Short mmCIF file of the C-alpha atoms (twelve columns), coordinates in Angstrom:
data_MODEL
# 
_entry.id   MODEL 
# 
loop_
_atom_site.group_PDB 
_atom_site.id 
_atom_site.type_symbol 
_atom_site.label_atom_id 
_atom_site.label_alt_id 
_atom_site.label_comp_id 
_atom_site.label_asym_id 
_atom_site.label_seq_id 
_atom_site.Cartn_x 
_atom_site.Cartn_y 
_atom_site.Cartn_z 
_atom_site.pdbx_PDB_model_num 
ATOM 1   C CA . MET A 1   25.166  8.693   24.886 1 
ATOM 2   C CA . ILE A 2   27.932  6.785   26.705 1 
ATOM 3   C CA . SER A 3   25.832  5.398   29.734 1 
ATOM 4   C CA . ASN A 4   23.539  4.367   26.865 1 
ATOM 5   C CA . ARG A 5   25.870  2.328   25.225 1 
ATOM 6   C CA . VAL A 6   26.810  0.781   28.481 1 
ATOM 7   C CA . ARG A 7   23.057  -0.460  28.885 1 
ATOM 8   C CA . LYS A 8   23.535  -1.795  25.357 1 
ATOM 9   C CA . PHE A 9   26.454  -4.015  25.617 1 
ATOM 10  C CA . GLY A 10  25.117  -4.866  29.095 1 
ATOM 11  C CA . ALA A 11  22.118  -6.024  27.447 1 
ATOM 12  C CA . LEU A 12  24.160  -7.801  24.741 1 
ATOM 13  C CA . TYR A 13  25.943  -9.557  27.281 1 
ATOM 14  C CA . ARG A 14  22.485  -10.867 28.678 1 
ATOM 15  C CA . ARG A 15  21.560  -11.689 24.874 1 
ATOM 16  C CA . ARG A 16  24.531  -13.262 23.278 1 
ATOM 17  C CA . GLY A 17  27.282  -13.449 26.205 1 
ATOM 18  C CA . ALA A 18  30.534  -12.319 26.951 1 
ATOM 19  C CA . PRO A 19  32.354  -12.609 23.637 1 
ATOM 20  C CA . ASP A 20  29.819  -11.131 21.514 1 
ATOM 21  C CA . ALA A 21  29.443  -8.300  24.117 1 
ATOM 22  C CA . MET A 22  33.337  -7.813  24.006 1 
ATOM 23  C CA . ARG A 23  33.832  -7.491  20.166 1 
ATOM 24  C CA . GLU A 24  31.283  -5.195  19.761 1 
ATOM 25  C CA . ALA A 25  32.904  -2.947  23.298 1 
ATOM 26  C CA . LEU A 26  35.878  -3.017  20.959 1 
ATOM 27  C CA . THR A 27  34.279  -2.266  17.766 1 
ATOM 28  C CA . TRP A 28  32.934  0.335   18.995 1 
ATOM 29  C CA . THR A 29  36.015  2.243   21.159 1 
ATOM 30  C CA . LEU A 30  38.424  1.302   18.027 1 
ATOM 31  C CA . ALA A 31  35.847  3.181   16.072 1 
ATOM 32  C CA . ARG A 32  35.159  6.615   18.398 1 
ATOM 33  C CA . LEU A 33  38.945  6.478   18.353 1 
ATOM 34  C CA . ARG A 34  38.852  6.307   14.503 1 
ATOM 35  C CA . LEU A 35  40.910  3.293   14.211 1 
ATOM 36  C CA . VAL A 36  38.858  1.427   12.361 1 
ATOM 37  C CA . GLU A 37  35.989  2.352   9.957  1 
ATOM 38  C CA . ASP A 38  32.717  3.030   12.175 1 
ATOM 39  C CA . VAL A 39  30.238  0.765   10.234 1 
ATOM 40  C CA . GLU A 40  27.847  0.275   12.876 1 
ATOM 41  C CA . GLY A 41  27.488  3.748   13.265 1 
ATOM 42  C CA . ARG A 42  26.896  4.810   9.004  1 
ATOM 43  C CA . ARG A 43  24.281  2.386   9.680  1 
ATOM 44  C CA . ARG A 44  22.880  4.343   12.499 1 
ATOM 45  C CA . ALA A 45  23.107  7.728   10.743 1 
ATOM 46  C CA . LEU A 46  21.342  5.986   7.778  1 
ATOM 47  C CA . ALA A 47  18.848  4.637   9.464  1 
ATOM 48  C CA . LEU A 48  18.183  8.331   11.306 1 
ATOM 49  C CA . GLU A 49  17.873  9.938   7.913  1 
ATOM 50  C CA . LEU A 50  15.435  7.310   6.182  1 
ATOM 51  C CA . ALA A 51  13.582  7.607   9.446  1 
ATOM 52  C CA . ARG A 52  12.923  11.636  8.810  1 
ATOM 53  C CA . ALA A 53  12.781  10.957  4.911  1 
ATOM 54  C CA . PHE A 54  10.000  8.375   5.785  1 
ATOM 55  C CA . GLN A 55  7.870   9.950   8.582  1 
ATOM 56  C CA . TRP A 56  8.929   6.879   10.168 1 
ATOM 57  C CA . ARG A 57  6.444   4.986   8.624  1 
ATOM 58  C CA . VAL A 58  7.605   1.684   6.940  1 
ATOM 59  C CA . SER A 59  7.165   2.550   2.965  1 
ATOM 60  C CA . TYR A 60  7.571   -0.730  1.705  1 
ATOM 61  C CA . GLY A 61  6.150   -4.634  2.099  1 
ATOM 62  C CA . PRO A 62  3.679   -6.219  4.337  1 
ATOM 63  C CA . PHE A 63  3.701   -3.581  6.834  1 
ATOM 64  C CA . ARG A 64  4.092   -0.806  4.814  1 
ATOM 65  C CA . GLY A 65  2.437   2.608   6.833  1 
ATOM 66  C CA . MET A 66  3.437   1.274   10.535 1 
ATOM 67  C CA . ILE A 67  4.927   4.037   12.697 1 
ATOM 68  C CA . LEU A 68  7.859   2.974   14.251 1 
ATOM 69  C CA . PRO A 69  8.642   5.062   17.521 1 
ATOM 70  C CA . GLU A 70  11.757  7.026   17.596 1 
ATOM 71  C CA . ARG A 71  12.657  5.764   20.763 1 
ATOM 72  C CA . SER A 72  14.127  2.144   20.151 1 
ATOM 73  C CA . TRP A 73  15.688  -0.571  22.566 1 
ATOM 74  C CA . TRP A 74  17.586  -3.027  20.422 1 
ATOM 75  C CA . SER A 75  16.965  -2.454  16.769 1 
ATOM 76  C CA . THR A 76  18.222  1.348   16.232 1 
ATOM 77  C CA . GLN A 77  20.906  0.255   13.340 1 
ATOM 78  C CA . ASP A 78  17.965  -2.064  11.810 1 
ATOM 79  C CA . ARG A 79  15.555  1.190   11.023 1 
ATOM 80  C CA . ALA A 80  16.828  1.444   7.485  1 
ATOM 81  C CA . PRO A 81  15.751  -2.670  6.664  1 
ATOM 82  C CA . MET A 82  12.464  -2.139  8.818  1 
ATOM 83  C CA . LEU A 83  11.379  1.042   7.074  1 
ATOM 84  C CA . LEU A 84  12.268  -0.659  3.767  1 
ATOM 85  C CA . GLY A 85  10.652  -3.608  4.338  1 
ATOM 86  C CA . LEU A 86  13.470  -5.727  4.223  1 
ATOM 87  C CA . TYR A 87  14.250  -6.521  7.542  1 
ATOM 88  C CA . GLU A 88  13.914  -10.681 8.021  1 
ATOM 89  C CA . GLN A 89  11.427  -9.797  4.826  1 
ATOM 90  C CA . ASP A 90  12.133  -14.239 4.593  1 
ATOM 91  C CA . VAL A 91  10.784  -14.876 7.476  1 
ATOM 92  C CA . LEU A 92  7.782   -11.857 7.592  1 
ATOM 93  C CA . GLU A 93  6.542   -13.677 4.461  1 
ATOM 94  C CA . ILE A 94  6.104   -17.036 6.269  1 
ATOM 95  C CA . LEU A 95  4.055   -15.041 8.962  1 
ATOM 96  C CA . VAL A 96  2.178   -13.327 6.992  1 
ATOM 97  C CA . ARG A 97  1.227   -16.690 5.280  1 
ATOM 98  C CA . GLU A 98  0.692   -18.330 7.917  1 
ATOM 99  C CA . LEU A 99  -1.603  -15.809 9.686  1 
ATOM 100 C CA . ALA A 100 -3.980  -16.354 6.684  1 
ATOM 101 C CA . ARG A 101 -5.474  -19.264 8.242  1 
ATOM 102 C CA . ARG A 102 -4.470  -18.193 11.704 1 
ATOM 103 C CA . ARG A 103 -5.886  -15.416 13.835 1 
ATOM 104 C CA . HIS A 104 -2.919  -14.895 16.538 1 
ATOM 105 C CA . PHE A 105 0.731   -14.426 17.016 1 
ATOM 106 C CA . ILE A 106 3.207   -14.928 19.914 1 
ATOM 107 C CA . ASP A 107 6.236   -13.533 19.856 1 
ATOM 108 C CA . ILE A 108 8.772   -14.937 22.252 1 
ATOM 109 C CA . GLY A 109 12.075  -12.203 22.248 1 
ATOM 110 C CA . ALA A 110 9.812   -9.697  21.010 1 
ATOM 111 C CA . GLY A 111 12.756  -6.859  20.891 1 
ATOM 112 C CA . ASP A 112 11.032  -3.676  20.025 1 
ATOM 113 C CA . GLY A 113 7.660   -4.861  18.871 1 
ATOM 114 C CA . TYR A 114 8.381   -4.697  15.236 1 
ATOM 115 C CA . PHE A 115 7.031   -8.116  13.835 1 
ATOM 116 C CA . ALA A 116 4.179   -7.930  16.838 1 
ATOM 117 C CA . VAL A 117 3.259   -4.274  16.281 1 
ATOM 118 C CA . GLY A 118 3.331   -4.779  12.233 1 
ATOM 119 C CA . LEU A 119 0.985   -7.817  12.390 1 
ATOM 120 C CA . LEU A 120 -1.331  -5.966  14.370 1 
ATOM 121 C CA . ALA A 121 -1.144  -2.202  12.541 1 
ATOM 122 C CA . THR A 122 -1.872  -3.910  9.060  1 
ATOM 123 C CA . GLY A 123 -4.205  -6.318  9.487  1 
ATOM 124 C CA . HIS A 124 -2.361  -10.072 9.241  1 
ATOM 125 C CA . ALA A 125 -2.870  -10.860 13.050 1 
ATOM 126 C CA . LEU A 126 -5.719  -10.373 15.536 1 
ATOM 127 C CA . ARG A 127 -4.600  -10.160 18.427 1 
ATOM 128 C CA . CYS A 128 -0.995  -10.243 19.728 1 
ATOM 129 C CA . LEU A 129 0.778   -11.981 22.753 1 
ATOM 130 C CA . CYS A 130 4.671   -10.229 23.478 1 
ATOM 131 C CA . PHE A 131 7.431   -12.208 25.884 1 
ATOM 132 C CA . GLU A 132 10.346  -9.601  26.148 1 
ATOM 133 C CA . ALA A 133 12.748  -10.192 28.665 1 
ATOM 134 C CA . SER A 134 13.704  -6.555  29.208 1 
ATOM 135 C CA . MET A 135 12.146  -4.000  30.479 1 
ATOM 136 C CA . GLU A 136 13.162  -0.828  28.566 1 
ATOM 137 C CA . GLY A 137 12.509  -3.425  25.376 1 
ATOM 138 C CA . ARG A 138 8.546   -3.781  27.270 1 
ATOM 139 C CA . ALA A 139 8.363   -0.071  27.374 1 
ATOM 140 C CA . VAL A 140 9.063   0.241   24.016 1 
ATOM 141 C CA . ILE A 141 6.799   -2.162  22.539 1 
ATOM 142 C CA . ALA A 142 3.935   -0.596  24.299 1 
ATOM 143 C CA . GLU A 143 5.047   3.328   22.986 1 
ATOM 144 C CA . CYS A 144 5.160   1.467   19.639 1 
ATOM 145 C CA . ALA A 145 1.617   -0.130  20.240 1 
ATOM 146 C CA . ARG A 146 0.471   3.085   20.971 1 
ATOM 147 C CA . ALA A 147 1.886   4.959   17.847 1 
ATOM 148 C CA . ASN A 148 -0.131  2.447   15.991 1 
ATOM 149 C CA . GLY A 149 -3.467  2.460   17.550 1 
ATOM 150 C CA . VAL A 150 -3.684  -1.282  18.630 1 
ATOM 151 C CA . THR A 151 -2.720  -1.544  22.633 1 
ATOM 152 C CA . GLU A 152 -6.291  -3.024  22.821 1 
ATOM 153 C CA . ARG A 153 -5.366  -6.554  21.162 1 
ATOM 154 C CA . ILE A 154 -1.633  -6.532  22.346 1 
ATOM 155 C CA . HIS A 155 -0.535  -7.803  25.855 1 
ATOM 156 C CA . ILE A 156 3.372   -7.467  26.507 1 
ATOM 157 C CA . ASP A 157 4.737   -9.805  29.422 1 
ATOM 158 C CA . GLY A 158 8.513   -10.570 30.582 1 
ATOM 159 C CA . ALA A 159 10.527  -13.768 29.475 1 
ATOM 160 C CA . ALA A 160 8.829   -17.160 28.229 1 
ATOM 161 C CA . ASN A 161 9.489   -20.418 30.086 1 
ATOM 162 C CA . SER A 162 7.871   -23.630 29.880 1 
ATOM 163 C CA . ARG A 163 5.475   -22.353 32.537 1 
ATOM 164 C CA . THR A 164 4.398   -19.523 30.746 1 
ATOM 165 C CA . LEU A 165 3.436   -21.719 27.215 1 
ATOM 166 C CA . LEU A 166 1.191   -24.170 29.660 1 
ATOM 167 C CA . ASP A 167 -0.692  -20.912 30.711 1 
ATOM 168 C CA . ILE A 168 -2.006  -19.994 27.393 1 
ATOM 169 C CA . GLU A 169 -5.566  -21.509 26.431 1 
ATOM 170 C CA . ASP A 170 -5.169  -24.684 24.026 1 
ATOM 171 C CA . GLY A 171 -7.374  -22.762 21.777 1 
ATOM 172 C CA . ILE A 172 -5.290  -19.782 21.616 1 
ATOM 173 C CA . LEU A 173 -2.251  -22.029 20.361 1 
ATOM 174 C CA . ALA A 174 -3.783  -23.849 18.015 1 
ATOM 175 C CA . ASP A 175 -4.654  -21.011 15.941 1 
ATOM 176 C CA . SER A 176 -1.695  -19.022 16.761 1 
ATOM 177 C CA . VAL A 177 1.578   -18.514 15.214 1 
ATOM 178 C CA . VAL A 178 4.582   -18.285 17.366 1 
ATOM 179 C CA . LEU A 179 8.207   -16.464 16.135 1 
ATOM 180 C CA . ILE A 180 10.636  -17.333 18.506 1 
ATOM 181 C CA . ASP A 181 14.241  -15.083 18.751 1 
ATOM 182 C CA . ILE A 182 15.867  -15.160 22.146 1 
ATOM 183 C CA . GLU A 183 20.071  -15.093 21.128 1 
ATOM 184 C CA . GLY A 184 20.220  -18.612 22.123 1 
ATOM 185 C CA . GLU A 185 17.997  -19.352 24.535 1 
ATOM 186 C CA . GLU A 186 15.737  -21.392 21.662 1 
ATOM 187 C CA . PHE A 187 17.593  -24.844 22.933 1 
ATOM 188 C CA . GLU A 188 17.046  -24.530 26.457 1 
ATOM 189 C CA . LEU A 189 13.071  -23.221 25.989 1 
ATOM 190 C CA . LEU A 190 11.972  -25.650 23.306 1 
ATOM 191 C CA . ASP A 191 12.076  -28.058 25.698 1 
ATOM 192 C CA . ASP A 192 9.865   -31.298 25.159 1 
ATOM 193 C CA . ILE A 193 7.008   -29.867 27.570 1 
ATOM 194 C CA . ALA A 194 7.035   -26.752 25.708 1 
ATOM 195 C CA . LEU A 195 7.215   -28.488 22.061 1 
ATOM 196 C CA . GLU A 196 4.398   -30.711 23.366 1 
ATOM 197 C CA . ARG A 197 2.331   -27.273 24.323 1 
ATOM 198 C CA . LEU A 198 3.057   -25.964 20.405 1 
ATOM 199 C CA . ARG A 199 2.721   -29.186 18.850 1 
ATOM 200 C CA . GLU A 200 -0.792  -27.628 17.350 1 
ATOM 201 C CA . ALA A 201 1.159   -24.077 16.631 1 
ATOM 202 C CA . VAL A 202 2.884   -23.120 13.831 1 
ATOM 203 C CA . VAL A 203 6.426   -21.793 14.870 1 
ATOM 204 C CA . VAL A 204 9.475   -19.977 13.307 1 
ATOM 205 C CA . VAL A 205 12.335  -20.345 15.332 1 
ATOM 206 C CA . GLU A 206 15.682  -18.820 14.931 1 
ATOM 207 C CA . LEU A 207 19.194  -20.447 15.320 1 
ATOM 208 C CA . HIS A 208 21.966  -18.429 17.275 1 
ATOM 209 C CA . ASP A 209 24.285  -21.638 17.611 1 
ATOM 210 C CA . HIS A 210 27.130  -19.870 15.788 1 
ATOM 211 C CA . ARG A 211 27.414  -18.562 19.272 1 
ATOM 212 C CA . HIS A 212 30.824  -19.599 20.403 1 
ATOM 213 C CA . ASP A 213 29.804  -22.070 23.879 1 
ATOM 214 C CA . PHE A 214 27.502  -23.730 21.724 1 
ATOM 215 C CA . ASP A 215 28.427  -27.442 19.216 1 
ATOM 216 C CA . THR A 216 26.306  -28.921 16.338 1 
ATOM 217 C CA . SER A 217 24.338  -31.353 19.290 1 
ATOM 218 C CA . HIS A 218 22.386  -28.310 20.153 1 
ATOM 219 C CA . ARG A 219 20.834  -28.028 16.388 1 
ATOM 220 C CA . ARG A 220 20.681  -32.316 16.296 1 
ATOM 221 C CA . ASP A 221 18.728  -32.516 19.724 1 
ATOM 222 C CA . LEU A 222 16.526  -29.787 19.121 1 
ATOM 223 C CA . HIS A 223 15.574  -31.019 15.905 1 
ATOM 224 C CA . ASP A 224 15.534  -34.783 16.980 1 
ATOM 225 C CA . ARG A 225 12.474  -32.926 19.626 1 
ATOM 226 C CA . ALA A 226 11.098  -31.059 17.437 1 
ATOM 227 C CA . ALA A 227 10.441  -33.887 15.357 1 
ATOM 228 C CA . ARG A 228 8.116   -35.672 17.156 1 
ATOM 229 C CA . HIS A 229 5.494   -33.260 16.319 1 
ATOM 230 C CA . PHE A 230 6.430   -30.971 13.834 1 
ATOM 231 C CA . GLU A 231 7.772   -31.151 10.213 1 
ATOM 232 C CA . ILE A 232 10.515  -28.848 10.299 1 
ATOM 233 C CA . SER A 233 12.024  -27.108 7.345  1 
ATOM 234 C CA . GLU A 234 14.277  -24.474 6.807  1 
ATOM 235 C CA . ILE A 235 12.977  -21.016 5.621  1 
ATOM 236 C CA . PRO A 236 15.684  -19.884 2.888  1 
ATOM 237 C CA . HIS A 237 16.872  -16.694 2.737  1 
ATOM 238 C CA . ARG A 238 16.976  -14.243 -0.600 1 
ATOM 239 C CA . GLY A 239 19.007  -11.707 -1.605 1 
ATOM 240 C CA . ARG A 240 18.652  -7.911  -1.155 1 
ATOM 241 C CA . ASN A 241 18.674  -5.298  -4.258 1 
ATOM 242 C CA . PRO A 242 18.901  -1.578  -3.279 1 
ATOM 243 C CA . ALA A 243 18.273  -0.388  -6.612 1 
ATOM 244 C CA . GLN A 244 14.383  -1.748  -5.917 1 
ATOM 245 C CA . PHE A 245 14.229  2.003   -4.021 1 
ATOM 246 C CA . PRO A 246 14.661  5.260   -5.376 1 
ATOM 247 C CA . GLU A 247 15.082  7.149   -1.984 1 
ATOM 248 C CA . LEU A 248 17.860  5.627   -1.581 1 
ATOM 249 C CA . ASP A 249 19.352  6.502   -5.247 1 
ATOM 250 C CA . HIS A 250 20.832  9.665   -4.390 1 
ATOM 251 C CA . LEU A 251 23.816  7.668   -1.618 1 
ATOM 252 C CA . PRO A 252 26.976  6.266   -2.586 1 
ATOM 253 C CA . GLU A 253 26.966  2.514   -3.156 1 
ATOM 254 C CA . ASN A 254 28.208  1.298   -0.065 1 
ATOM 255 C CA . ASP A 255 25.409  3.319   1.960  1 
ATOM 256 C CA . ARG A 256 23.028  1.878   -0.130 1 
ATOM 257 C CA . TRP A 257 24.190  -1.349  0.232  1 
ATOM 258 C CA . LEU A 258 24.217  -0.350  4.556  1 
ATOM 259 C CA . ALA A 259 20.550  0.477   4.213  1 
ATOM 260 C CA . CYS A 260 19.489  -2.871  3.190  1 
ATOM 261 C CA . SER A 261 22.192  -4.527  5.908  1 
ATOM 262 C CA . GLU A 262 20.838  -6.358  8.578  1 
ATOM 263 C CA . GLY A 263 24.317  -6.698  10.238 1 
ATOM 264 C CA . ARG A 264 24.736  -10.123 11.038 1 
ATOM 265 C CA . SER A 265 27.928  -11.408 12.396 1 
ATOM 266 C CA . ALA A 266 27.153  -14.614 10.915 1 
ATOM 267 C CA . LYS A 267 24.633  -16.153 8.515  1 
ATOM 268 C CA . MET A 268 21.570  -17.013 10.180 1 
ATOM 269 C CA . THR A 269 19.383  -20.005 10.416 1 
ATOM 270 C CA . TRP A 270 15.648  -19.855 10.662 1 
ATOM 271 C CA . LEU A 271 13.374  -22.968 10.857 1 
ATOM 272 C CA . LEU A 272 9.824   -23.600 10.515 1 
ATOM 273 C CA . PHE A 273 7.783   -25.776 12.587 1 
ATOM 274 C CA . GLU A 274 4.601   -27.244 10.985 1 
ATOM 275 C CA . PRO A 275 2.528   -29.559 12.752 1 
ATOM 276 C CA . ARG A 276 1.937   -32.841 12.122 1 
ATOM 277 C CA . THR A 277 -1.645  -33.597 13.667 1 
ATOM 278 C CA . VAL A 278 -3.192  -30.016 12.608 1 
ATOM 279 C CA . THR A 279 -4.728  -30.079 9.151  1 
ATOM 280 C CA . GLY A 280 -6.807  -26.747 8.926  1 
ATOM 281 C CA . HIS A 281 -7.705  -24.284 11.010 1 
ATOM 282 C CA . PRO A 282 -10.839 -21.255 10.884 1 
ATOM 283 C CA . PRO A 283 -10.159 -18.263 8.521  1 
ATOM 284 C CA . PRO A 284 -8.990  -14.756 10.194 1 
ATOM 285 C CA . SER A 285 -11.936 -12.709 11.566 1 
ATOM 286 C CA . SER A 286 -12.596 -9.327  11.013 1 
ATOM 287 C CA . ASP A 287 -14.202 -9.019  14.045 1 
ATOM 288 C CA . ALA A 288 -11.718 -7.757  16.650 1 
ATOM 289 C CA . GLY A 289 -14.506 -9.039  19.602 1 
ATOM 290 C CA . HIS A 290 -15.738 -12.487 18.371 1 
ATOM 291 C CA . GLY A 291 -11.905 -14.022 18.828 1 
ATOM 292 C CA . PRO A 292 -11.491 -16.674 20.949 1 
ATOM 293 C CA . SER A 293 -9.967  -14.934 24.547 1 
ATOM 294 C CA . MET A 294 -6.724  -14.845 25.608 1 
ATOM 295 C CA . PRO A 295 -4.686  -12.877 28.430 1 
ATOM 296 C CA . PHE A 296 -5.069  -9.482  27.411 1 
ATOM 297 C CA . ALA A 297 -6.294  -6.586  28.843 1 
ATOM 298 C CA . ASP A 298 -7.944  -3.385  27.921 1 
ATOM 299 C CA . GLU A 299 -4.481  -1.545  27.738 1 
ATOM 300 C CA . VAL A 300 -0.968  -2.798  27.659 1 
ATOM 301 C CA . PRO A 301 0.219   -4.360  30.743 1 
ATOM 302 C CA . ILE A 302 4.002   -3.464  31.626 1 
ATOM 303 C CA . ARG A 303 5.522   -6.069  33.755 1 
ATOM 304 C CA . GLY A 304 9.050   -5.531  35.343 1 
# 
């Protein structure tokens, strides 16, 4: 358990920086010493309890029926809201809406593959291209894809950059919805070259400028760059209501709310970039064999 926790802290350090990693390590240590209440530990316990009750299947929302593998790299505590269809629900609704007009999904910072595999398994996307910097994360995505029978329609690669975006065919990007969640690296990735390349795609990006090393200029500069190609809007966040889930009725009130929580350290902002120049796209195809070509292999490649 200790070695797993050290790996988690290392991953958190790489993705969010030293302050967040140190804060997480201190909270975990104090909880182990029983000096503070272990909220994240309780979230993990609730996630496991619900996963067993639901047999590891998402039971609500657009991903209903999706299988979550028991192995997790990044989202262990978030399994409860995933199973309840609440995890980043506002973003998911946008993805589903936009994929009614487009066929391909590009997931930059794919984590455990929840969005990529879920959109494939439930028929909302024809093919998915995942970028995930963590080798362990890529392995978990592949496992999730196998569990849901979508390995032939997903391609898994390492970290994304402007060069990898240039390697994607024009026709694919014009028919894609792109999700970017890379823990603060979005301000570096979305430079003028990348935004020009993505100009015909619908892009959803999570901003992480609450980190200590960012100031308001990061958001303003990104907005100015993106506005040359996109109409920009903020995705509103709606509240969650645990009372709608009878499976939670036996739990104490605090646990019911924790089951819906994503454990955010700050209020997050999601932006929607909609192309200025593209007015229409072909409808999604029900025949996986006739979509435009992508860098997909017959089996999921995992690159180190």
